[in-house]
Amino acid sequence: MRAVPFVLLATPAVLAAQAPLLDEGRLDLAWFGSSASLQPSKALGFQWLKPGLNLGGRTIRLRPWEAPAWLLGKRATKDQLLVGRLERTLLPGLEAGLRRGLKGALPVSPSEGDVFLVGRIVDAVGEAEDALFSGAASLTFDLKLVDGDSGELLAAFHDTLQGLNADLVSSQYARWCEELGRHIATAAAPPATPAAKPMQPVPPVFDLEGALRRIEGLRRDGLLSEEEYQALKKKAAGKAK
């Protein structure tokens, strides 16, 4: 049997498996779509904004979060309990944080708007019963901003928040949502208009007739020789052109 060339075995699934894992396998780019190219961010974990994004005059609508994805597989009961504890605060916390960060740059609503903000939990680690040795709790989530009419992806965000317990993770989430609001506000600001150039002074119109009268007067008063008189007349005529 003839050997199958290796290139035929390199299916998209195989190539995806060979790609480097982002956030230890908790960042699934397929959920955002092919247009997103998320890059590491100091404030927001991973982020992407559509180039030239302008949200001026639009309203953000907070959609209910999708069911947890558990990208690393189902976790222990304590991890699922953490999700159950935090899930009821995700939307209210997101709305409050966005409003603080946006500072009125864009309206935010849970029921209306033409730009949808959709989220989901992709992983969580809850506290162990023995708090002394519990380590850190964590919450990993995705958020994407989608045009309500066309479904086009406008922005994408992913982060993992860690704390010693659920309360600290929740506090980090509140600060994260506020930072997200500040970040989105930059896409709602009107473009800066270039500074107007200072007006150049308009040179006065040369009065040829007046200059000739003055030259003639100087000649009449004997203050100019004929040669000087002719030279000044020629100069005045040239200046008037």
Protein backbone atom coordinates (compact mmCIF):
# COMPACT_ATOMS: atom_id res chain seq x y z
CA MET A 1 0.00 0.00 0.00
CA ARG A 2 1.30 3.43 -0.91
CA ALA A 3 2.17 5.62 2.06
CA VAL A 4 -0.09 8.64 2.57
CA PRO A 5 1.89 11.91 2.51
CA PHE A 6 2.08 13.44 5.98
CA VAL A 7 0.70 16.75 4.73
CA LEU A 8 -2.67 15.07 4.13
CA LEU A 9 -2.80 13.99 7.77
CA ALA A 10 -2.36 17.55 9.03
CA THR A 11 -6.08 18.23 9.44
CA PRO A 12 -7.33 21.48 11.01
CA ALA A 13 -7.98 19.61 14.27
CA VAL A 14 -4.40 18.34 14.34
CA LEU A 15 -3.02 21.79 13.56
CA ALA A 16 -5.15 23.34 16.31
CA ALA A 17 -3.83 20.78 18.78
CA GLN A 18 -0.28 21.67 17.80
CA ALA A 19 -0.87 25.43 18.33
CA PRO A 20 0.46 26.91 21.59
CA LEU A 21 -2.09 26.90 24.42
CA LEU A 22 -3.32 30.32 25.52
CA ASP A 23 -3.94 30.84 29.24
CA GLU A 24 -3.04 27.19 29.82
CA GLY A 25 -5.79 25.98 27.50
CA ARG A 26 -8.55 28.14 28.97
CA LEU A 27 -8.72 30.56 26.03
CA ASP A 28 -10.71 29.13 23.11
CA LEU A 29 -10.39 31.49 20.14
CA ALA A 30 -13.14 29.65 18.25
CA TRP A 31 -15.76 31.13 20.60
CA PHE A 32 -14.85 34.63 19.45
CA GLY A 33 -14.58 33.91 15.73
CA SER A 34 -11.86 34.07 13.12
CA SER A 35 -11.59 37.88 13.10
CA ALA A 36 -10.36 38.15 16.70
CA SER A 37 -6.64 38.18 17.37
CA LEU A 38 -6.46 38.48 21.14
CA GLN A 39 -3.22 39.86 22.56
CA PRO A 40 -1.97 39.87 26.17
CA SER A 41 -3.07 42.92 28.16
CA LYS A 42 -1.74 44.07 31.54
CA ALA A 43 -5.16 45.25 32.70
CA LEU A 44 -7.58 42.84 31.00
CA GLY A 45 -5.73 39.56 30.49
CA PHE A 46 -6.23 39.16 26.74
CA GLN A 47 -8.04 41.64 24.54
CA TRP A 48 -8.87 42.60 20.96
CA LEU A 49 -10.72 45.58 19.49
CA LYS A 50 -11.81 45.89 15.90
CA PRO A 51 -9.42 48.37 14.21
CA GLY A 52 -11.01 51.80 13.97
CA LEU A 53 -13.89 50.81 16.27
CA ASN A 54 -16.22 53.74 16.93
CA LEU A 55 -19.07 53.20 19.42
CA GLY A 56 -20.20 56.82 19.55
CA GLY A 57 -23.98 57.12 19.81
CA ARG A 58 -24.54 53.43 20.55
CA THR A 59 -25.89 51.58 23.60
CA ILE A 60 -24.40 48.48 25.25
CA ARG A 61 -26.93 45.78 26.06
CA LEU A 62 -25.90 43.19 28.65
CA ARG A 63 -27.06 39.76 27.55
CA PRO A 64 -27.45 36.81 29.96
CA TRP A 65 -24.24 34.81 30.24
CA GLU A 66 -23.98 31.46 28.51
CA ALA A 67 -23.71 28.24 30.50
CA PRO A 68 -20.20 27.55 31.87
CA ALA A 69 -17.99 25.92 29.25
CA TRP A 70 -15.54 24.06 31.56
CA LEU A 71 -12.83 23.96 28.90
CA LEU A 72 -10.49 21.93 31.10
CA GLY A 73 -13.20 19.41 31.92
CA LYS A 74 -15.69 19.26 34.76
CA ARG A 75 -14.14 20.31 38.03
CA ALA A 76 -14.66 19.19 41.61
CA THR A 77 -17.76 20.10 43.59
CA LYS A 78 -16.00 23.01 45.30
CA ASP A 79 -15.21 24.54 41.91
CA GLN A 80 -18.82 24.26 40.76
CA LEU A 81 -19.97 25.72 44.08
CA LEU A 82 -17.76 28.75 43.45
CA VAL A 83 -19.42 29.26 40.07
CA GLY A 84 -22.86 28.93 41.62
CA ARG A 85 -21.91 31.54 44.23
CA LEU A 86 -20.53 34.03 41.72
CA GLU A 87 -22.96 33.53 38.83
CA ARG A 88 -25.72 35.62 40.39
CA THR A 89 -23.38 38.60 40.77
CA LEU A 90 -21.74 38.50 37.33
CA LEU A 91 -24.28 40.60 35.42
CA PRO A 92 -24.99 43.16 38.19
CA GLY A 93 -21.26 43.50 38.86
CA LEU A 94 -20.52 43.90 35.16
CA GLU A 95 -23.17 46.61 34.79
CA ALA A 96 -21.99 48.54 37.86
CA GLY A 97 -18.32 48.32 36.86
CA LEU A 98 -18.99 49.36 33.28
CA ARG A 99 -20.94 52.41 34.41
CA ARG A 100 -18.10 53.49 36.69
CA GLY A 101 -15.51 53.02 33.98
CA LEU A 102 -17.51 54.53 31.12
CA LYS A 103 -18.38 57.68 33.11
CA GLY A 104 -21.33 58.36 30.83
CA ALA A 105 -19.43 57.84 27.56
CA LEU A 106 -21.96 55.14 26.56
CA PRO A 107 -25.31 54.07 28.00
CA VAL A 108 -25.56 50.54 29.43
CA SER A 109 -28.81 48.58 29.68
CA PRO A 110 -29.86 45.00 30.53
CA SER A 111 -32.89 45.21 28.23
CA GLU A 112 -32.13 47.41 25.21
CA GLY A 113 -29.23 48.48 23.04
CA ASP A 114 -27.67 47.88 19.62
CA VAL A 115 -24.34 46.46 20.82
CA PHE A 116 -24.50 43.16 22.75
CA LEU A 117 -22.03 42.22 25.49
CA VAL A 118 -22.02 38.44 25.90
CA GLY A 119 -20.07 36.45 28.49
CA ARG A 120 -19.38 32.97 29.76
CA ILE A 121 -17.35 31.22 32.46
CA VAL A 122 -14.77 28.82 31.06
CA ASP A 123 -13.13 27.57 34.27
CA ALA A 124 -13.12 28.03 38.04
CA VAL A 125 -11.21 26.79 41.07
CA GLY A 126 -12.99 26.97 44.42
CA GLU A 127 -11.65 27.04 47.94
CA ALA A 128 -10.82 23.82 49.72
CA GLU A 129 -12.57 23.07 53.01
CA ASP A 130 -9.31 23.58 54.88
CA ALA A 131 -8.78 27.29 54.19
CA LEU A 132 -5.24 27.12 55.60
CA PHE A 133 -4.14 24.95 52.69
CA SER A 134 -6.72 25.97 50.11
CA GLY A 135 -4.39 27.94 47.84
CA ALA A 136 -5.97 30.43 45.49
CA ALA A 137 -9.49 30.49 44.13
CA SER A 138 -9.84 31.55 40.51
CA LEU A 139 -12.41 32.46 37.90
CA THR A 140 -11.78 32.39 34.12
CA PHE A 141 -14.24 34.04 31.75
CA ASP A 142 -14.76 35.33 28.19
CA LEU A 143 -16.57 38.48 27.07
CA LYS A 144 -17.32 39.65 23.55
CA LEU A 145 -18.92 42.77 22.13
CA VAL A 146 -21.14 42.02 19.12
CA ASP A 147 -23.05 44.25 16.70
CA GLY A 148 -26.72 43.62 17.44
CA ASP A 149 -27.80 43.84 13.80
CA SER A 150 -25.03 42.15 11.83
CA GLY A 151 -23.56 39.87 14.50
CA GLU A 152 -20.09 41.23 13.67
CA LEU A 153 -17.52 40.86 16.44
CA LEU A 154 -16.44 44.29 17.71
CA ALA A 155 -14.27 43.44 20.71
CA ALA A 156 -13.08 40.37 22.63
CA PHE A 157 -11.77 39.90 26.18
CA HIS A 158 -10.54 36.98 28.28
CA ASP A 159 -9.02 36.84 31.75
CA THR A 160 -8.34 34.63 34.76
CA LEU A 161 -8.76 36.30 38.15
CA GLN A 162 -7.21 34.79 41.27
CA GLY A 163 -7.60 35.44 44.98
CA LEU A 164 -7.28 33.65 48.31
CA ASN A 165 -11.05 33.20 48.46
CA ALA A 166 -14.27 33.87 46.56
CA ASP A 167 -14.70 37.33 48.08
CA LEU A 168 -11.32 38.47 46.80
CA VAL A 169 -12.05 37.05 43.35
CA SER A 170 -15.35 38.94 43.38
CA SER A 171 -13.54 42.18 44.33
CA GLN A 172 -11.06 41.65 41.51
CA TYR A 173 -13.95 41.11 39.11
CA ALA A 174 -15.52 44.44 40.13
CA ARG A 175 -12.25 46.27 39.43
CA TRP A 176 -11.82 44.38 36.16
CA CYS A 177 -15.28 45.45 34.94
CA GLU A 178 -14.49 49.06 35.76
CA GLU A 179 -11.26 48.84 33.77
CA LEU A 180 -13.22 47.31 30.90
CA GLY A 181 -15.52 50.34 30.96
CA ARG A 182 -12.56 52.71 30.76
CA HIS A 183 -11.16 50.71 27.86
CA ILE A 184 -14.44 50.72 25.92
CA ALA A 185 -14.89 54.44 26.58
CA THR A 186 -11.92 55.15 24.32
CA ALA A 187 -13.93 53.72 21.42
CA ALA A 188 -16.83 56.06 22.20
CA ALA A 189 -14.77 59.25 22.32
CA PRO A 190 -15.04 61.52 19.27
CA PRO A 191 -11.91 61.56 17.12
CA ALA A 192 -9.51 64.31 18.00
CA THR A 193 -9.61 67.20 15.57
CA PRO A 194 -6.25 68.51 14.42
CA ALA A 195 -5.26 71.85 15.85
CA ALA A 196 -6.05 74.71 13.53
CA LYS A 197 -3.04 76.32 11.95
CA PRO A 198 -2.49 79.94 12.96
CA MET A 199 -3.68 82.35 10.30
CA GLN A 200 -0.94 83.99 8.35
CA PRO A 201 -1.14 87.79 8.21
CA VAL A 202 -2.29 89.06 4.84
CA PRO A 203 0.31 91.42 3.35
CA PRO A 204 -1.10 94.90 2.59
CA VAL A 205 -1.85 95.74 -1.04
CA PHE A 206 0.90 97.92 -2.53
CA ASP A 207 -0.37 101.42 -3.45
CA LEU A 208 1.47 102.14 -6.70
CA GLU A 209 -0.24 105.44 -7.36
CA GLY A 210 0.52 106.74 -3.90
CA ALA A 211 4.17 105.65 -4.20
CA LEU A 212 4.55 107.43 -7.54
CA ARG A 213 3.07 110.64 -6.12
CA ARG A 214 5.54 110.56 -3.23
CA ILE A 215 8.46 109.90 -5.60
CA GLU A 216 7.29 112.74 -7.86
CA GLY A 217 7.06 115.04 -4.86
CA LEU A 218 10.61 114.21 -3.79
CA ARG A 219 11.84 114.94 -7.30
CA ARG A 220 9.89 118.22 -7.42
CA ASP A 221 11.42 119.28 -4.14
CA GLY A 222 14.88 118.62 -5.55
CA LEU A 223 15.56 115.73 -3.22
CA LEU A 224 16.06 113.22 -6.04
CA SER A 225 18.28 113.29 -9.05
CA GLU A 226 16.87 112.20 -12.37
CA GLU A 227 18.72 108.92 -12.08
CA GLU A 228 17.38 108.27 -8.58
CA TYR A 229 13.89 109.28 -9.67
CA GLN A 230 13.89 106.78 -12.55
CA ALA A 231 15.31 104.03 -10.35
CA LEU A 232 12.61 104.50 -7.69
CA LYS A 233 9.84 104.55 -10.30
CA LYS A 234 11.14 101.29 -11.73
CA LYS A 235 11.34 99.71 -8.29
CA ALA A 236 7.78 100.80 -7.41
CA ALA A 237 6.43 99.38 -10.67
CA GLY A 238 8.13 96.06 -10.00
CA LYS A 239 6.75 95.87 -6.47
CA ALA A 240 3.21 96.43 -7.71
CA LYS A 241 3.32 93.36 -9.99
